[in-house]
Structures are given as structure tokens and as C-alpha cells.
Amino acid sequence: MRTNSHQALRLEFLQRIQSGEWALGSRIPGEIQLAEHYGCARATVNRALRSLADDGLLIRKRKGGTHVSPVPARRARLTIPIVREEVEAMGQVYRHAVRRRSTRVPAARVRATLGTDAGVVCVYLETLHFANDRPFAFETRWINPIAVPAIREERFAELSANEWLVRSVPFSNGRLRLSAEKATKTIATALEISAGTAVFQVDRTTWDKDVVVTTMQLYYPPGYQLTSQL
Amino acid sequence: MRTNSHQALRLEFLQRIQSGEWALGSRIPGEIQLAEHYGCARATVNRALRSLADDGLLIRKRKGGTHVSPVPARRARLTIPIVREEVEAMGQVYRHAVRRRSTRVPAARVRATLGTDAGVVCVYLETLHFANDRPFAFETRWINPIAVPAIREERFAELSANEWLVRSVPFSNGRLRLSAEKATKTIATALEISAGTAVFQVDRTTWDKDVVVTTMQLYYPPGYQLTSQL
DNA sequence: TAGTGGTCTAGACCACTCA
DNA sequence: GAGTGGTCTAGACCACTAT
């Protein structure tokens, strides 16, 4: 047999796993053997196997060899939603409005997230995103002025705060948290639903090195779902 | 300058993006130039750039060159939870109980998902997962007997249905959907919360080629959140 | 200590796509 | 048509770790 592309090899190996020919937890042949068997370079086999390991299907260890993951704890790729694109992808018209903008010292709970002191005045924003003029998602956001000095001049007319930050502020890492929450009065009013309804929350906090740049929450009304292929 | 590992190069390029030296949307030097600049092989540069493109930070086109993504629609890796591991990772004791098992023709809505006819009897399971003897997640599941003939003999004593399927049934692809739902009476009772509470739903459907193997819903009580690093 | 994966190199050809 | 990324090869050395 001759199969020389890393994609074809990946598929080949995937089928061996899925068919059970390579049983869960079992050790599979080494790269050199596979390369000989398929008549291709070791690097090609390596790339195919690495790809499967990235997806959690294989576990690779030096000297230990490559094993099929005993529990295929697969990893999914989740594309982090950018509201505007979500709306436009549905073929609807995107629009957003800043409903509230204030500069004040946040509550202790938020300060803990931002890592700011009790004396530091931060920027708070509430933005409502529309699809075809109907509320689509509600965004709340705190911005740390220490990390983003330019924030004071911005008025967020053109871009949503989300996009403005993403475009303007460097950040080194972030955390994404997904959960189900009860709609508070503020959220419910904005989304035109009743308080207490189940809303889908996307919580995103980003750091620039060790400083929190911003923490944002997106609330989606019932019916919204985040989808991913496996 | 000499930087010859793909990881070091990735970091180097990442910093150029994050610092704004490579502006959003702008075109960056070609692989050959970069390889010369850093004194390494083109393949190494290629690997670093491909890695960043995988994360949605770069957009690469033949002849068009490599551009920094204008909107860093980053992609997150989400590890699909396996309840037992989630519980054990928290240092708690895992246990589960099948609360209901029946074989019947599902409602039209479920039939649409499973792709079975009105005459086909399927297996339905309700499983409650515990952490330290407290309800942790509630699982409902339909299994297509056409795809999984062995299901008739199984009793799911040792493993949860989830794990049993994952270990026993080959599947080629799947779909994951995350959403916030109101707890139905059944869910509320199982999780010992009040009906109507916001629960986090993980809906997973898997196919073996074109046949739906199983469709499963996991419901988590308030407080649960799925986390991912960016 | 030896086996296995991790990685780098230098060179080559190909495929896509922009001008 | 030509430039750029996509990929493959053959060979080499290294790093981790199981035995």
C-alpha cells in the first residue's frame, strides 16, 4: 500500500481506531514501522499521528510509544463568537447600541477579577447587540484603565466595545467560561424576556501579561446554542 | 538573531502580533525571508506560522502571502467533559445510577434526530451522576438499535452509558451543542433543584457514517461552568 | 541504557491564486 | 505567468522515559 499525504494517513489511522482494529488503549506500531509500511517518510507519519494526538485520540510518549487513548476525550474546536459575525452569518442585519457607560469603582467581586484596588475608577459598559433590530445578545464589560489608558477617550460609536478592544489592545492570554444563568432584571429588560429566564452566558477575561485588561459577559436569550463539530 | 525552534518562533511571531509590530490585517514577510532572518529552515518557520494560523491569528494564502487576522477570531480548544473525570478531577467520589431504562418508540422530535421510523423501538436511558453522593449532572440518552445491536443486552451496571458507548461503539463524527435551558420537572427532580431553574445543557449527537448512533443530553445545575484557555 | 517520539535541515516539487 | 504557501523526503541529532 502506498499513501503518502499526511491527510490520507490521518484518515487511514482514524479509520483503524474507529473500526476497532487499533483497540482503545492499545499500543500502535512505531513511526518507523508505519513509514516503511506505507512507503513514505517518517516525518509524514509523524505529522499524521501528531494531528490525531492533538485531537485527543492518541497519546504519545517518547520511548513509551503511541497508544490509542483509552477514553477518547476528544477535543473540540470552538470558534469564539464575535457577535457581529454571528449575526451577519445568519444573513441578518447587525446593529448595536451602548445602553450605559459609566466610570466608577467596581464592586469587590469585580475588583477581584480585574485585580484593581478599591480606589481605582474603571470603565463600565452595557451594550445591546441586535439582529434585524431584535435583541440578540446583551454585553456587560469592565475595562481596566491601568491596562488601557486610551479608554478614556473612546466613545464606541462605530465599533462595539468588543471589537474595539480586540482590535486595539494587545493581550497575551484569556479565559473563556460558559454557563447557564438566570436573567437578572437588567439582562431581562435588555433582551426583552422575563427575569429569571435561563440565559446562556459567555464570560471572557483577558490579560496582558499579568494585568487584566477587561472582563466581559455576553448573555444570549433562550434558543441560542453554541455548536461544534467533533 | 538565531531562533531555531518552532515554539520559540511561534512565541516570537505572537509577540510581534500582540505588540502591534505586525498590525492587524497587515501582510507579514514570506517564509523564505523569515527563515533567512532567523537563520533556520523554511520548514521550521512554516510550522510556527501554521500553528498560529490554526489558532485563527494568521490567515495564509498561496501567492497572497500571510496576513495577520484583521479580527482575531481566536479558536479555543474545548475538552469535552467526561463526567466521571470531571468529578474525580475535583477530588470527589464518582458514582452514577440509572434511574430509568425503557425501550419504546421515541417522540417525533427525537425520531427526527435519530433518523428512525415511527415503528422502530429505541432504547432510552436516564442516568444521574453523583459527586460525593450529591447530584452532579443528569443525563438523558436515546440509542439507535439499528446502529448498536448489542445495546439490548447491556445493563450499564459498571460503566455509565456514556462511557460504555464511547468505549464500544465506533463513530465517525459528532456534533456538540451547548445551551442554557429551563429545567423540566424530570431534570429538576433528579438534580434536586426547582423546576424552571437555569441548567447548562450539553447536547451531543454522534454518527457512524450516516447513521445516528446516539443522542445524549447532559444537564448541569446552576454554578457549573465550562472553562477554556485562549 | 536503549528505544521512541520530537524536531530541525536542505532541497525539491506542487497547487493555488493574484496580477 | 510568477510568487507564495503546502507538502514530502531523507537524514540527522536530541530528549525523554520505560525497562
Short mmCIF file of N, CA and C in Angstrom, two decimals, chain A residues 146-223:
data_model
loop_
_atom_site.label_atom_id
_atom_site.label_comp_id
_atom_site.label_asym_id
_atom_site.label_seq_id
_atom_site.Cartn_x
_atom_site.Cartn_y
_atom_site.Cartn_z
N ILE A 146 -5.87 50.96 33.85
CA ILE A 146 -4.42 50.83 34.01
C ILE A 146 -3.83 50.12 32.80
N ALA A 147 -4.57 49.15 32.31
CA ALA A 147 -4.09 48.39 31.15
C ALA A 147 -4.43 49.10 29.84
N VAL A 148 -5.46 49.90 29.87
CA VAL A 148 -5.94 50.53 28.63
C VAL A 148 -6.16 52.02 28.84
N PRO A 149 -5.10 52.79 28.88
CA PRO A 149 -5.23 54.23 29.13
C PRO A 149 -6.11 54.93 28.10
N ALA A 150 -6.06 54.46 26.87
CA ALA A 150 -6.80 55.14 25.79
C ALA A 150 -8.30 55.06 25.97
N ILE A 151 -8.73 54.23 26.87
CA ILE A 151 -10.17 54.00 27.03
C ILE A 151 -10.94 55.28 27.34
N ARG A 152 -10.26 56.21 27.99
CA ARG A 152 -10.96 57.42 28.42
C ARG A 152 -11.51 58.23 27.25
N GLU A 153 -10.83 58.15 26.13
CA GLU A 153 -11.28 58.98 25.00
C GLU A 153 -12.33 58.28 24.13
N GLU A 154 -12.37 57.00 24.25
CA GLU A 154 -13.23 56.27 23.33
C GLU A 154 -14.71 56.47 23.62
N ARG A 155 -15.50 56.46 22.61
CA ARG A 155 -16.94 56.59 22.81
C ARG A 155 -17.72 55.42 22.18
N PHE A 156 -17.02 54.56 21.50
CA PHE A 156 -17.65 53.35 20.96
C PHE A 156 -18.84 53.64 20.08
N ALA A 157 -18.65 54.54 19.17
CA ALA A 157 -19.75 54.84 18.26
C ALA A 157 -19.73 53.85 17.09
N GLU A 158 -18.60 53.73 16.50
CA GLU A 158 -18.51 52.89 15.31
C GLU A 158 -18.49 51.41 15.62
N LEU A 159 -17.54 51.04 16.42
CA LEU A 159 -17.36 49.63 16.73
C LEU A 159 -17.98 49.31 18.08
N SER A 160 -18.31 48.07 18.26
CA SER A 160 -18.72 47.68 19.60
C SER A 160 -17.48 47.64 20.47
N ALA A 161 -17.70 47.75 21.75
CA ALA A 161 -16.57 47.72 22.68
C ALA A 161 -15.76 46.45 22.46
N ASN A 162 -16.47 45.39 22.23
CA ASN A 162 -15.86 44.10 21.97
C ASN A 162 -14.84 44.20 20.83
N GLU A 163 -15.30 44.68 19.72
CA GLU A 163 -14.41 44.75 18.58
C GLU A 163 -13.30 45.78 18.76
N TRP A 164 -13.67 46.88 19.38
CA TRP A 164 -12.67 47.92 19.60
C TRP A 164 -11.50 47.35 20.41
N LEU A 165 -11.83 46.66 21.47
CA LEU A 165 -10.78 46.12 22.31
C LEU A 165 -9.94 45.09 21.57
N VAL A 166 -10.66 44.22 20.89
CA VAL A 166 -9.98 43.15 20.18
C VAL A 166 -9.01 43.71 19.15
N ARG A 167 -9.38 44.85 18.58
CA ARG A 167 -8.52 45.43 17.56
C ARG A 167 -7.41 46.28 18.14
N SER A 168 -7.65 46.87 19.29
CA SER A 168 -6.73 47.90 19.76
C SER A 168 -5.80 47.45 20.87
N VAL A 169 -6.23 46.47 21.61
CA VAL A 169 -5.49 46.17 22.83
C VAL A 169 -4.75 44.85 22.72
N PRO A 170 -3.47 44.91 22.92
CA PRO A 170 -2.73 43.66 22.91
C PRO A 170 -3.08 42.86 24.15
N PHE A 171 -3.13 41.57 23.99
CA PHE A 171 -3.31 40.75 25.18
C PHE A 171 -2.61 39.44 24.97
N SER A 172 -2.20 38.88 26.06
CA SER A 172 -1.37 37.70 25.94
C SER A 172 -2.14 36.41 26.17
N ASN A 173 -3.17 36.48 26.97
CA ASN A 173 -3.94 35.26 27.18
C ASN A 173 -5.30 35.58 27.74
N GLY A 174 -6.14 34.59 27.78
CA GLY A 174 -7.50 34.83 28.22
C GLY A 174 -8.16 33.58 28.74
N ARG A 175 -9.31 33.76 29.28
CA ARG A 175 -10.06 32.64 29.81
C ARG A 175 -11.50 32.77 29.35
N LEU A 176 -12.06 31.68 28.96
CA LEU A 176 -13.43 31.66 28.48
C LEU A 176 -14.24 30.75 29.39
N ARG A 177 -15.39 31.24 29.84
CA ARG A 177 -16.24 30.39 30.67
C ARG A 177 -17.66 30.41 30.16
N LEU A 178 -18.22 29.26 30.01
CA LEU A 178 -19.58 29.14 29.51
C LEU A 178 -20.47 28.62 30.63
N SER A 179 -21.62 29.21 30.78
CA SER A 179 -22.52 28.73 31.82
C SER A 179 -23.95 29.13 31.52
N ALA A 180 -24.85 28.59 32.31
CA ALA A 180 -26.26 28.95 32.23
C ALA A 180 -26.58 29.79 33.45
N GLU A 181 -27.24 30.90 33.24
CA GLU A 181 -27.54 31.80 34.35
C GLU A 181 -29.01 32.21 34.30
N LYS A 182 -29.47 32.65 35.45
CA LYS A 182 -30.80 33.25 35.49
C LYS A 182 -30.68 34.70 35.08
N ALA A 183 -31.57 35.15 34.25
CA ALA A 183 -31.51 36.55 33.81
C ALA A 183 -31.83 37.49 34.97
N THR A 184 -30.93 38.42 35.19
CA THR A 184 -31.22 39.47 36.17
C THR A 184 -32.21 40.44 35.53
N LYS A 185 -32.67 41.38 36.33
CA LYS A 185 -33.63 42.35 35.80
C LYS A 185 -33.01 43.12 34.63
N THR A 186 -31.78 43.54 34.81
CA THR A 186 -31.10 44.31 33.77
C THR A 186 -31.02 43.53 32.46
N ILE A 187 -30.59 42.28 32.59
CA ILE A 187 -30.46 41.45 31.40
C ILE A 187 -31.82 41.20 30.76
N ALA A 188 -32.78 40.89 31.61
CA ALA A 188 -34.11 40.58 31.11
C ALA A 188 -34.71 41.76 30.36
N THR A 189 -34.57 42.92 30.93
CA THR A 189 -35.10 44.12 30.29
C THR A 189 -34.45 44.33 28.93
N ALA A 190 -33.16 44.21 28.91
CA ALA A 190 -32.43 44.46 27.67
C ALA A 190 -32.85 43.47 26.58
N LEU A 191 -32.95 42.21 26.94
CA LEU A 191 -33.25 41.18 25.95
C LEU A 191 -34.74 41.01 25.71
N GLU A 192 -35.53 41.76 26.46
CA GLU A 192 -36.99 41.69 26.33
C GLU A 192 -37.51 40.29 26.64
N ILE A 193 -37.02 39.76 27.72
CA ILE A 193 -37.52 38.48 28.21
C ILE A 193 -37.90 38.68 29.67
N SER A 194 -38.44 37.67 30.30
CA SER A 194 -38.80 37.87 31.70
C SER A 194 -37.65 37.50 32.62
N ALA A 195 -37.58 38.17 33.72
CA ALA A 195 -36.50 37.94 34.68
C ALA A 195 -36.53 36.49 35.15
N GLY A 196 -35.38 35.92 35.36
CA GLY A 196 -35.30 34.56 35.84
C GLY A 196 -35.19 33.53 34.73
N THR A 197 -35.43 33.96 33.50
CA THR A 197 -35.29 33.05 32.36
C THR A 197 -33.84 32.55 32.27
N ALA A 198 -33.69 31.37 31.71
CA ALA A 198 -32.35 30.81 31.53
C ALA A 198 -31.65 31.49 30.37
N VAL A 199 -30.52 32.11 30.64
CA VAL A 199 -29.74 32.72 29.56
C VAL A 199 -28.37 32.04 29.49
N PHE A 200 -27.83 32.05 28.31
CA PHE A 200 -26.53 31.44 28.09
C PHE A 200 -25.48 32.52 28.27
N GLN A 201 -24.53 32.26 29.15
CA GLN A 201 -23.51 33.27 29.43
C GLN A 201 -22.15 32.86 28.88
N VAL A 202 -21.53 33.80 28.20
CA VAL A 202 -20.14 33.63 27.78
C VAL A 202 -19.34 34.66 28.55
N ASP A 203 -18.44 34.18 29.37
CA ASP A 203 -17.64 35.08 30.19
C ASP A 203 -16.21 35.02 29.70
N ARG A 204 -15.70 36.18 29.36
CA ARG A 204 -14.35 36.20 28.79
C ARG A 204 -13.51 37.25 29.51
N THR A 205 -12.40 36.81 30.01
CA THR A 205 -11.47 37.72 30.68
C THR A 205 -10.13 37.61 29.99
N THR A 206 -9.52 38.78 29.72
CA THR A 206 -8.24 38.74 29.03
C THR A 206 -7.17 39.49 29.81
N TRP A 207 -5.98 38.98 29.73
CA TRP A 207 -4.83 39.55 30.40
C TRP A 207 -3.80 40.06 29.39
N ASP A 208 -3.09 41.08 29.78
CA ASP A 208 -1.87 41.42 29.06
C ASP A 208 -0.75 41.19 30.06
N LYS A 209 -0.03 40.15 29.85
CA LYS A 209 0.90 39.65 30.85
C LYS A 209 0.12 39.32 32.13
N ASP A 210 0.38 40.05 33.20
CA ASP A 210 -0.31 39.70 34.45
C ASP A 210 -1.45 40.65 34.78
N VAL A 211 -1.66 41.61 33.91
CA VAL A 211 -2.69 42.61 34.18
C VAL A 211 -3.97 42.28 33.43
N VAL A 212 -5.08 42.28 34.15
CA VAL A 212 -6.35 42.06 33.49
C VAL A 212 -6.70 43.27 32.66
N VAL A 213 -6.98 43.04 31.41
CA VAL A 213 -7.33 44.14 30.52
C VAL A 213 -8.82 44.42 30.63
N THR A 214 -9.60 43.36 30.49
CA THR A 214 -11.04 43.54 30.51
C THR A 214 -11.74 42.23 30.84
N THR A 215 -12.90 42.37 31.41
CA THR A 215 -13.72 41.19 31.65
C THR A 215 -15.10 41.49 31.08
N MET A 216 -15.60 40.54 30.33
CA MET A 216 -16.83 40.76 29.58
C MET A 216 -17.78 39.58 29.73
N GLN A 217 -19.05 39.90 29.80
CA GLN A 217 -20.05 38.84 29.83
C GLN A 217 -21.04 39.07 28.70
N LEU A 218 -21.32 38.02 27.99
CA LEU A 218 -22.33 38.07 26.93
C LEU A 218 -23.49 37.19 27.35
N TYR A 219 -24.70 37.72 27.23
CA TYR A 219 -25.88 36.94 27.60
C TYR A 219 -26.76 36.75 26.38
N TYR A 220 -27.08 35.49 26.13
CA TYR A 220 -27.93 35.17 24.99
C TYR A 220 -29.27 34.65 25.49
N PRO A 221 -30.33 35.07 24.85
CA PRO A 221 -31.66 34.62 25.26
C PRO A 221 -31.87 33.14 24.93
N PRO A 222 -32.95 32.57 25.48
CA PRO A 222 -33.24 31.14 25.23
C PRO A 222 -33.27 30.84 23.74
N GLY A 223 -32.84 29.67 23.40
CA GLY A 223 -32.84 29.26 22.00
C GLY A 223 -31.45 29.33 21.40
#
